[in-house]
mmCIF file of C-alpha atoms and ligand atoms in Angstrom:
data_model
loop_
_atom_site.group_PDB
_atom_site.id
_atom_site.type_symbol
_atom_site.label_atom_id
_atom_site.label_comp_id
_atom_site.label_asym_id
_atom_site.label_seq_id
_atom_site.Cartn_x
_atom_site.Cartn_y
_atom_site.Cartn_z
ATOM 1 C CA MET A 1 0.000 0.000 0.000
ATOM 2 C CA GLU A 2 1.349 3.454 -0.844
ATOM 3 C CA THR A 3 0.342 7.000 0.065
ATOM 4 C CA ALA A 4 1.552 10.126 -1.685
ATOM 5 C CA ALA A 5 2.071 13.177 0.523
ATOM 6 C CA ALA A 6 3.804 16.311 -0.739
ATOM 7 C CA GLY A 7 5.019 14.345 -3.757
ATOM 8 C CA VAL A 8 6.793 11.750 -1.589
ATOM 9 C CA LYS A 9 5.645 8.154 -1.762
ATOM 10 C CA THR A 10 5.628 6.377 1.586
ATOM 11 C CA GLU A 11 4.939 2.682 1.788
ATOM 12 C CA ILE A 12 2.863 1.740 4.818
ATOM 13 C CA PRO A 13 3.706 -1.607 6.417
ATOM 14 C CA THR A 14 0.741 -3.994 6.426
ATOM 15 C CA ALA A 15 0.144 -7.441 7.856
ATOM 16 C CA GLU A 16 0.908 -8.805 4.363
ATOM 17 C CA ASN A 17 4.312 -7.229 3.828
ATOM 18 C CA GLY A 18 5.162 -8.144 7.401
ATOM 19 C CA ALA A 19 7.525 -7.303 10.191
ATOM 20 C CA GLN A 20 10.665 -7.693 8.081
ATOM 21 C CA LYS A 21 9.570 -4.879 5.785
ATOM 22 C CA ALA A 22 8.647 -2.629 8.712
ATOM 23 C CA ARG A 23 12.089 -3.130 10.167
ATOM 24 C CA HIS A 24 13.574 -2.448 6.742
ATOM 25 C CA GLN A 25 12.029 1.016 6.871
ATOM 26 C CA GLU A 26 12.868 1.525 10.519
ATOM 27 C CA VAL A 27 16.582 1.362 9.793
ATOM 28 C CA GLY A 28 16.178 3.797 6.912
ATOM 29 C CA HIS A 29 17.320 1.243 4.348
ATOM 30 C CA LYS A 30 16.683 2.601 0.855
ATOM 31 C CA SER A 31 17.810 -0.386 -1.177
ATOM 32 C CA LEU A 32 15.109 -2.069 -3.205
ATOM 33 C CA LEU A 33 16.908 -5.386 -3.000
ATOM 34 C CA GLN A 34 15.099 -7.026 -0.148
ATOM 35 C CA SER A 35 15.702 -10.634 -1.075
ATOM 36 C CA ASP A 36 17.682 -12.989 -3.247
ATOM 37 C CA GLU A 37 14.427 -13.707 -5.117
ATOM 38 C CA LEU A 38 14.359 -10.072 -6.181
ATOM 39 C CA TYR A 39 17.956 -10.295 -7.414
ATOM 40 C CA GLN A 40 17.119 -13.468 -9.378
ATOM 41 C CA TYR A 41 14.106 -11.630 -10.822
ATOM 42 C CA ILE A 42 16.407 -8.853 -12.104
ATOM 43 C CA LEU A 43 18.755 -11.388 -13.692
ATOM 44 C CA LYS A 44 15.968 -13.408 -15.313
ATOM 45 C CA THR A 45 13.852 -10.481 -16.467
ATOM 46 C CA SER A 46 16.284 -7.751 -17.510
ATOM 47 C CA VAL A 47 19.827 -9.092 -17.604
ATOM 48 C CA TYR A 48 20.050 -12.601 -19.079
ATOM 49 C CA PRO A 49 17.589 -11.950 -21.948
ATOM 50 C CA ARG A 50 19.730 -8.986 -23.098
ATOM 51 C CA GLU A 51 23.168 -10.501 -22.415
ATOM 52 C CA PRO A 52 25.165 -10.803 -25.657
ATOM 53 C CA ALA A 53 25.892 -14.441 -26.655
ATOM 54 C CA SER A 54 29.666 -13.930 -26.249
ATOM 55 C CA MET A 55 29.224 -12.663 -22.672
ATOM 56 C CA LYS A 56 26.973 -15.624 -21.876
ATOM 57 C CA GLU A 57 29.605 -17.963 -23.297
ATOM 58 C CA LEU A 58 32.364 -16.320 -21.249
ATOM 59 C CA ARG A 59 30.199 -16.408 -18.114
ATOM 60 C CA GLU A 60 29.564 -20.133 -18.614
ATOM 61 C CA ILE A 61 33.284 -20.835 -19.147
ATOM 62 C CA THR A 62 33.996 -18.931 -15.915
ATOM 63 C CA THR A 63 31.374 -20.870 -13.935
ATOM 64 C CA LYS A 64 33.511 -23.985 -14.366
ATOM 65 C CA HIS A 65 36.646 -22.274 -12.999
ATOM 66 C CA PRO A 66 37.483 -22.868 -9.313
ATOM 67 C CA TRP A 67 37.847 -19.125 -8.594
ATOM 68 C CA ASN A 68 34.543 -18.176 -10.272
ATOM 69 C CA LEU A 69 33.559 -16.145 -7.209
ATOM 70 C CA MET A 70 35.908 -13.448 -8.538
ATOM 71 C CA THR A 71 33.974 -12.782 -11.731
ATOM 72 C CA THR A 72 31.955 -9.616 -12.288
ATOM 73 C CA SER A 73 28.231 -10.418 -12.036
ATOM 74 C CA ALA A 74 26.032 -10.241 -15.140
ATOM 75 C CA ASP A 75 24.029 -7.265 -13.840
ATOM 76 C CA GLU A 76 27.232 -5.361 -13.097
ATOM 77 C CA GLY A 77 28.529 -6.239 -16.575
ATOM 78 C CA MET A 78 25.358 -4.789 -18.047
ATOM 79 C CA PHE A 79 25.806 -1.644 -15.945
ATOM 80 C CA LEU A 80 29.449 -1.171 -17.068
ATOM 81 C CA ASN A 81 28.457 -1.697 -20.695
ATOM 82 C CA MET A 82 25.749 0.976 -20.460
ATOM 83 C CA LEU A 83 28.013 3.386 -18.546
ATOM 84 C CA VAL A 84 30.798 3.189 -21.127
ATOM 85 C CA LYS A 85 28.254 3.866 -23.896
ATOM 86 C CA LEU A 86 26.648 6.784 -22.032
ATOM 87 C CA MET A 87 30.080 8.334 -21.533
ATOM 88 C CA ASN A 88 31.090 7.834 -25.169
ATOM 89 C CA ALA A 89 34.328 6.491 -23.710
ATOM 90 C CA LYS A 90 37.077 5.621 -26.168
ATOM 91 C CA ASN A 91 40.324 5.238 -24.231
ATOM 92 C CA THR A 92 39.854 2.976 -21.196
ATOM 93 C CA MET A 93 41.768 0.898 -18.685
ATOM 94 C CA GLU A 94 40.989 -2.146 -16.582
ATOM 95 C CA ILE A 95 42.986 -3.374 -13.600
ATOM 96 C CA GLY A 96 41.995 -6.967 -12.725
ATOM 97 C CA VAL A 97 40.804 -9.008 -15.696
ATOM 98 C CA TYR A 98 40.456 -12.621 -14.443
ATOM 99 C CA THR A 99 38.607 -14.438 -17.290
ATOM 100 C CA GLY A 100 37.460 -11.166 -18.851
ATOM 101 C CA TYR A 101 33.738 -10.702 -18.189
ATOM 102 C CA SER A 102 33.967 -6.980 -17.336
ATOM 103 C CA LEU A 103 36.611 -6.593 -20.042
ATOM 104 C CA LEU A 104 34.236 -7.982 -22.673
ATOM 105 C CA ALA A 105 31.358 -5.840 -21.326
ATOM 106 C CA THR A 106 33.568 -2.782 -21.829
ATOM 107 C CA ALA A 107 35.038 -3.868 -25.177
ATOM 108 C CA LEU A 108 31.575 -4.428 -26.638
ATOM 109 C CA ALA A 109 30.541 -0.912 -25.582
ATOM 110 C CA LEU A 110 33.512 0.865 -27.166
ATOM 111 C CA PRO A 111 33.578 2.172 -30.725
ATOM 112 C CA ASP A 112 35.580 0.092 -33.216
ATOM 113 C CA ASP A 113 38.696 2.234 -32.679
ATOM 114 C CA GLY A 114 38.284 2.273 -28.884
ATOM 115 C CA LYS A 115 41.004 0.865 -26.617
ATOM 116 C CA ILE A 116 41.299 -0.962 -23.298
ATOM 117 C CA LEU A 117 44.630 -1.234 -21.559
ATOM 118 C CA ALA A 118 44.023 -4.351 -19.452
ATOM 119 C CA MET A 119 46.323 -5.538 -16.681
ATOM 120 C CA ASP A 120 46.426 -8.709 -14.637
ATOM 121 C CA ILE A 121 49.140 -10.758 -12.958
ATOM 122 C CA ASN A 122 47.569 -13.890 -14.464
ATOM 123 C CA ARG A 123 47.441 -14.401 -18.251
ATOM 124 C CA GLU A 124 46.203 -17.983 -18.006
ATOM 125 C CA ASN A 125 42.756 -16.970 -16.742
ATOM 126 C CA TYR A 126 42.490 -14.226 -19.384
ATOM 127 C CA GLU A 127 43.210 -16.842 -22.032
ATOM 128 C CA LEU A 128 40.309 -18.986 -20.819
ATOM 129 C CA GLY A 129 37.866 -16.265 -21.841
ATOM 130 C CA LEU A 130 39.831 -15.051 -24.856
ATOM 131 C CA PRO A 131 38.153 -17.348 -27.448
ATOM 132 C CA ALA A 132 34.744 -15.852 -26.545
ATOM 133 C CA ILE A 133 36.226 -12.337 -26.808
ATOM 134 C CA GLN A 134 37.787 -13.158 -30.193
ATOM 135 C CA LYS A 135 34.514 -14.608 -31.487
ATOM 136 C CA SER A 136 32.737 -11.373 -30.606
ATOM 137 C CA GLY A 137 35.106 -9.393 -32.848
ATOM 138 C CA VAL A 138 36.386 -6.973 -30.192
ATOM 139 C CA ALA A 139 39.787 -8.494 -29.310
ATOM 140 C CA HIS A 140 41.577 -5.831 -31.387
ATOM 141 C CA LYS A 141 40.487 -3.192 -28.839
ATOM 142 C CA ILE A 142 42.315 -4.964 -25.988
ATOM 143 C CA ASP A 143 45.961 -4.438 -25.051
ATOM 144 C CA PHE A 144 46.540 -7.065 -22.339
ATOM 145 C CA ARG A 145 49.602 -6.677 -20.098
ATOM 146 C CA GLU A 146 50.603 -9.463 -17.763
ATOM 147 C CA GLY A 147 52.071 -8.358 -14.450
ATOM 148 C CA PRO A 148 51.353 -6.270 -11.364
ATOM 149 C CA ALA A 149 49.515 -3.078 -12.261
ATOM 150 C CA LEU A 150 51.493 -0.604 -10.145
ATOM 151 C CA PRO A 151 54.753 -0.731 -12.175
ATOM 152 C CA PHE A 152 52.703 -0.352 -15.400
ATOM 153 C CA LEU A 153 50.974 2.690 -13.937
ATOM 154 C CA ASP A 154 54.342 4.150 -12.854
ATOM 155 C CA GLU A 155 55.558 3.727 -16.421
ATOM 156 C CA LEU A 156 52.406 5.358 -17.836
ATOM 157 C CA ILE A 157 52.615 8.301 -15.477
ATOM 158 C CA SER A 158 56.268 8.945 -16.354
ATOM 159 C CA ASP A 159 55.060 10.000 -19.824
ATOM 160 C CA GLU A 160 53.186 13.306 -19.561
ATOM 161 C CA GLY A 161 51.369 12.472 -22.776
ATOM 162 C CA ASN A 162 49.317 9.909 -20.831
ATOM 163 C CA HIS A 163 48.127 12.389 -18.223
ATOM 164 C CA GLY A 164 44.403 13.066 -18.491
ATOM 165 C CA SER A 165 44.151 10.646 -21.400
ATOM 166 C CA PHE A 166 41.751 7.982 -20.067
ATOM 167 C CA ASP A 167 37.976 8.372 -20.315
ATOM 168 C CA PHE A 168 37.095 5.409 -18.117
ATOM 169 C CA ILE A 169 39.043 3.160 -15.724
ATOM 170 C CA PHE A 170 37.675 0.060 -13.983
ATOM 171 C CA VAL A 171 39.593 -1.193 -10.936
ATOM 172 C CA ASP A 172 38.822 -4.734 -9.762
ATOM 173 C CA ALA A 173 42.044 -6.205 -8.391
ATOM 174 C CA ASP A 174 44.079 -6.308 -5.146
ATOM 175 C CA LYS A 175 42.068 -4.257 -2.633
ATOM 176 C CA ASP A 176 45.156 -3.433 -0.539
ATOM 177 C CA ASN A 177 46.509 -1.410 -3.472
ATOM 178 C CA TYR A 178 43.390 0.581 -4.410
ATOM 179 C CA LEU A 179 44.645 3.733 -2.691
ATOM 180 C CA ASN A 180 48.042 3.366 -4.384
ATOM 181 C CA TYR A 181 46.205 3.008 -7.708
ATOM 182 C CA HIS A 182 44.057 6.033 -6.933
ATOM 183 C CA ARG A 183 47.128 8.252 -6.342
ATOM 184 C CA LEU A 184 48.254 7.520 -9.921
ATOM 185 C CA LEU A 185 44.932 7.051 -11.705
ATOM 186 C CA ILE A 186 43.701 10.490 -10.701
ATOM 187 C CA ASP A 187 46.362 11.985 -13.002
ATOM 188 C CA LEU A 188 45.736 9.494 -15.808
ATOM 189 C CA VAL A 189 41.957 9.939 -16.020
ATOM 190 C CA LYS A 190 40.777 13.039 -17.856
ATOM 191 C CA ILE A 191 38.764 15.781 -16.148
ATOM 192 C CA GLY A 192 35.158 14.605 -16.548
ATOM 193 C CA GLY A 193 36.341 11.008 -16.854
ATOM 194 C CA VAL A 194 35.423 8.237 -14.418
ATOM 195 C CA ILE A 195 37.352 5.760 -12.267
ATOM 196 C CA ALA A 196 35.080 2.941 -11.057
ATOM 197 C CA TYR A 197 36.266 0.989 -8.005
ATOM 198 C CA ASP A 198 34.715 -2.436 -7.534
ATOM 199 C CA ASN A 199 33.938 -4.250 -4.258
ATOM 200 C CA THR A 200 33.577 -1.091 -2.187
ATOM 201 C CA LEU A 201 30.871 -2.688 -0.023
ATOM 202 C CA TRP A 202 33.091 -5.788 0.414
ATOM 203 C CA ASN A 203 30.436 -8.400 1.024
ATOM 204 C CA GLY A 204 28.598 -6.035 3.381
ATOM 205 C CA SER A 205 31.498 -6.251 5.835
ATOM 206 C CA VAL A 206 32.068 -2.467 5.724
ATOM 207 C CA ALA A 207 28.934 -2.016 7.859
ATOM 208 C CA ALA A 208 29.496 -5.040 10.120
ATOM 209 C CA PRO A 209 31.004 -4.763 13.612
ATOM 210 C CA ALA A 210 34.753 -5.469 13.590
ATOM 211 C CA ASP A 211 34.265 -8.617 15.670
ATOM 212 C CA ALA A 212 31.436 -10.034 13.503
ATOM 213 C CA PRO A 213 32.102 -13.486 12.048
ATOM 214 C CA MET A 214 33.433 -13.192 8.491
ATOM 215 C CA ARG A 215 35.524 -15.207 6.060
ATOM 216 C CA LYS A 216 39.278 -14.835 6.468
ATOM 217 C CA TYR A 217 39.838 -13.061 3.131
ATOM 218 C CA ILE A 218 36.914 -10.704 3.791
ATOM 219 C CA ARG A 219 38.392 -9.748 7.157
ATOM 220 C CA HIS A 220 41.870 -9.408 5.652
ATOM 221 C CA TYR A 221 40.892 -6.744 3.095
ATOM 222 C CA ARG A 222 38.082 -5.070 5.079
ATOM 223 C CA ASP A 223 40.259 -2.341 6.605
ATOM 224 C CA PHE A 224 41.696 -1.446 3.183
ATOM 225 C CA VAL A 225 38.186 -1.050 1.759
ATOM 226 C CA LEU A 226 37.098 1.062 4.744
ATOM 227 C CA GLU A 227 40.168 3.273 4.326
ATOM 228 C CA LEU A 228 39.540 3.625 0.592
ATOM 229 C CA ASN A 229 35.885 4.602 1.086
ATOM 230 C CA GLU A 230 36.852 7.305 3.582
ATOM 231 C CA ALA A 231 39.645 8.605 1.355
ATOM 232 C CA LEU A 232 37.358 8.790 -1.693
ATOM 233 C CA ALA A 233 34.672 10.618 0.297
ATOM 234 C CA ALA A 234 37.274 13.194 1.405
ATOM 235 C CA ASP A 235 38.916 13.646 -2.019
ATOM 236 C CA HIS A 236 37.813 16.983 -3.480
ATOM 237 C CA ARG A 237 39.348 16.245 -6.881
ATOM 238 C CA ILE A 238 36.442 13.899 -7.557
ATOM 239 C CA GLU A 239 32.677 13.622 -7.283
ATOM 240 C CA ILE A 240 31.597 10.210 -6.059
ATOM 241 C CA CYS A 241 28.596 7.934 -6.299
ATOM 242 C CA GLN A 242 28.407 4.713 -4.294
ATOM 243 C CA LEU A 243 26.247 2.133 -6.045
ATOM 244 C CA PRO A 244 24.961 -1.082 -4.447
ATOM 245 C CA VAL A 245 25.528 -2.975 -7.713
ATOM 246 C CA GLY A 246 27.341 -6.306 -7.409
ATOM 247 C CA ASP A 247 29.642 -6.070 -4.389
ATOM 248 C CA GLY A 248 29.444 -2.256 -4.443
ATOM 249 C CA VAL A 249 30.840 0.043 -7.123
ATOM 250 C CA THR A 250 32.070 3.561 -6.418
ATOM 251 C CA LEU A 251 32.086 5.880 -9.406
ATOM 252 C CA CYS A 252 34.620 8.704 -9.120
ATOM 253 C CA ARG A 253 34.286 11.532 -11.629
ATOM 254 C CA ARG A 254 37.375 13.702 -11.815
ATOM 255 C CA ILE A 255 36.499 17.368 -11.503
ATOM 256 C CA ASN A 256 39.931 18.972 -11.283
HETATM 257 C C1 SAM B 1 38.075 -9.955 -8.876
HETATM 258 S S1 SAM B 1 39.193 -10.485 -10.106
HETATM 259 C C2 SAM B 1 38.776 -9.519 -11.496
HETATM 260 C C3 SAM B 1 37.444 -9.892 -12.077
HETATM 261 C C4 SAM B 1 37.195 -9.344 -13.467
HETATM 262 N N1 SAM B 1 37.042 -7.913 -13.479
HETATM 263 C C5 SAM B 1 35.997 -10.044 -14.097
HETATM 264 O O1 SAM B 1 35.134 -9.356 -14.658
HETATM 265 O O2 SAM B 1 35.924 -11.265 -14.051
HETATM 266 C C6 SAM B 1 40.695 -9.787 -9.555
HETATM 267 C C7 SAM B 1 41.877 -9.974 -10.490
HETATM 268 O O3 SAM B 1 42.919 -9.105 -10.049
HETATM 269 C C8 SAM B 1 44.135 -9.716 -10.393
HETATM 270 N N2 SAM B 1 45.206 -9.089 -9.604
HETATM 271 C C9 SAM B 1 45.521 -9.301 -8.307
HETATM 272 N N3 SAM B 1 46.571 -8.543 -7.954
HETATM 273 C C10 SAM B 1 46.913 -7.807 -9.044
HETATM 274 C C11 SAM B 1 47.899 -6.818 -9.307
HETATM 275 N N4 SAM B 1 48.774 -6.432 -8.380
HETATM 276 N N5 SAM B 1 47.956 -6.269 -10.533
HETATM 277 C C12 SAM B 1 47.087 -6.652 -11.510
HETATM 278 N N6 SAM B 1 46.131 -7.587 -11.314
HETATM 279 C C13 SAM B 1 46.035 -8.151 -10.101
HETATM 280 C C14 SAM B 1 43.904 -11.186 -10.092
HETATM 281 O O4 SAM B 1 44.821 -11.999 -10.795
HETATM 282 C C15 SAM B 1 42.455 -11.369 -10.518
HETATM 283 O O5 SAM B 1 42.385 -11.884 -11.822
#
């Protein structure tokens, strides 16, 4: 049941929508995602029917890989694809490729002469998804570099010609280095361009008490994610937007 007062819609808890929903409002939670069923609904209704065949193929290859938990989700892939198109991005970068789902989402969104500088310490996983990328006809846009991203970024930054040259940068790699990446990426992205940091809600652990039970790797990186979120919020060179897509994506638009 909904009432509209002064142009604001307020949902009134009823016996049908139950105590859980009432509590949801009590804590001021604005997310629409109240259940896994709702997430599955989004995937089935809006995401999978519009997912390009090559992305579906790559996603299915990745499902069979033991580290498949690392992949970008299909709804986040769809979001990145739309974002890159809306921005008319041409020169892009990705840090953290794994089997290439977000890479393919970006490559498909770029114009034919668009570029992605893609970095990962592991080429083997990239090569698992590469046949699907090649089949989709966008492999020529990708410049894959194997190795840790920081030395590549140092090299890029040493050439002034690269400063302010990237339209869009997606960071989805070692969380303990995000702030180190940010210090360099801020000079490489153009004014008006966007750096998107993935996993900024880190499995919800950012809002959990420090002594709450959590997986070892979640606990290990939690403090780095908390530190990053605070640093981004305090950084006046950027405007930010925290999105509850996937594991949390923070968009940072460079303003000066
Ligand atoms: C979460 S996965 C990336 C997922 C990917 N965006 C996708 O759509 O499937 C993180 C990746 O970061 C890579 N990585 C970890 N440390 C790195 C580093 N120092 N430099 C570059 N890549 C790194 C890992 O090898 C792994 O493939």
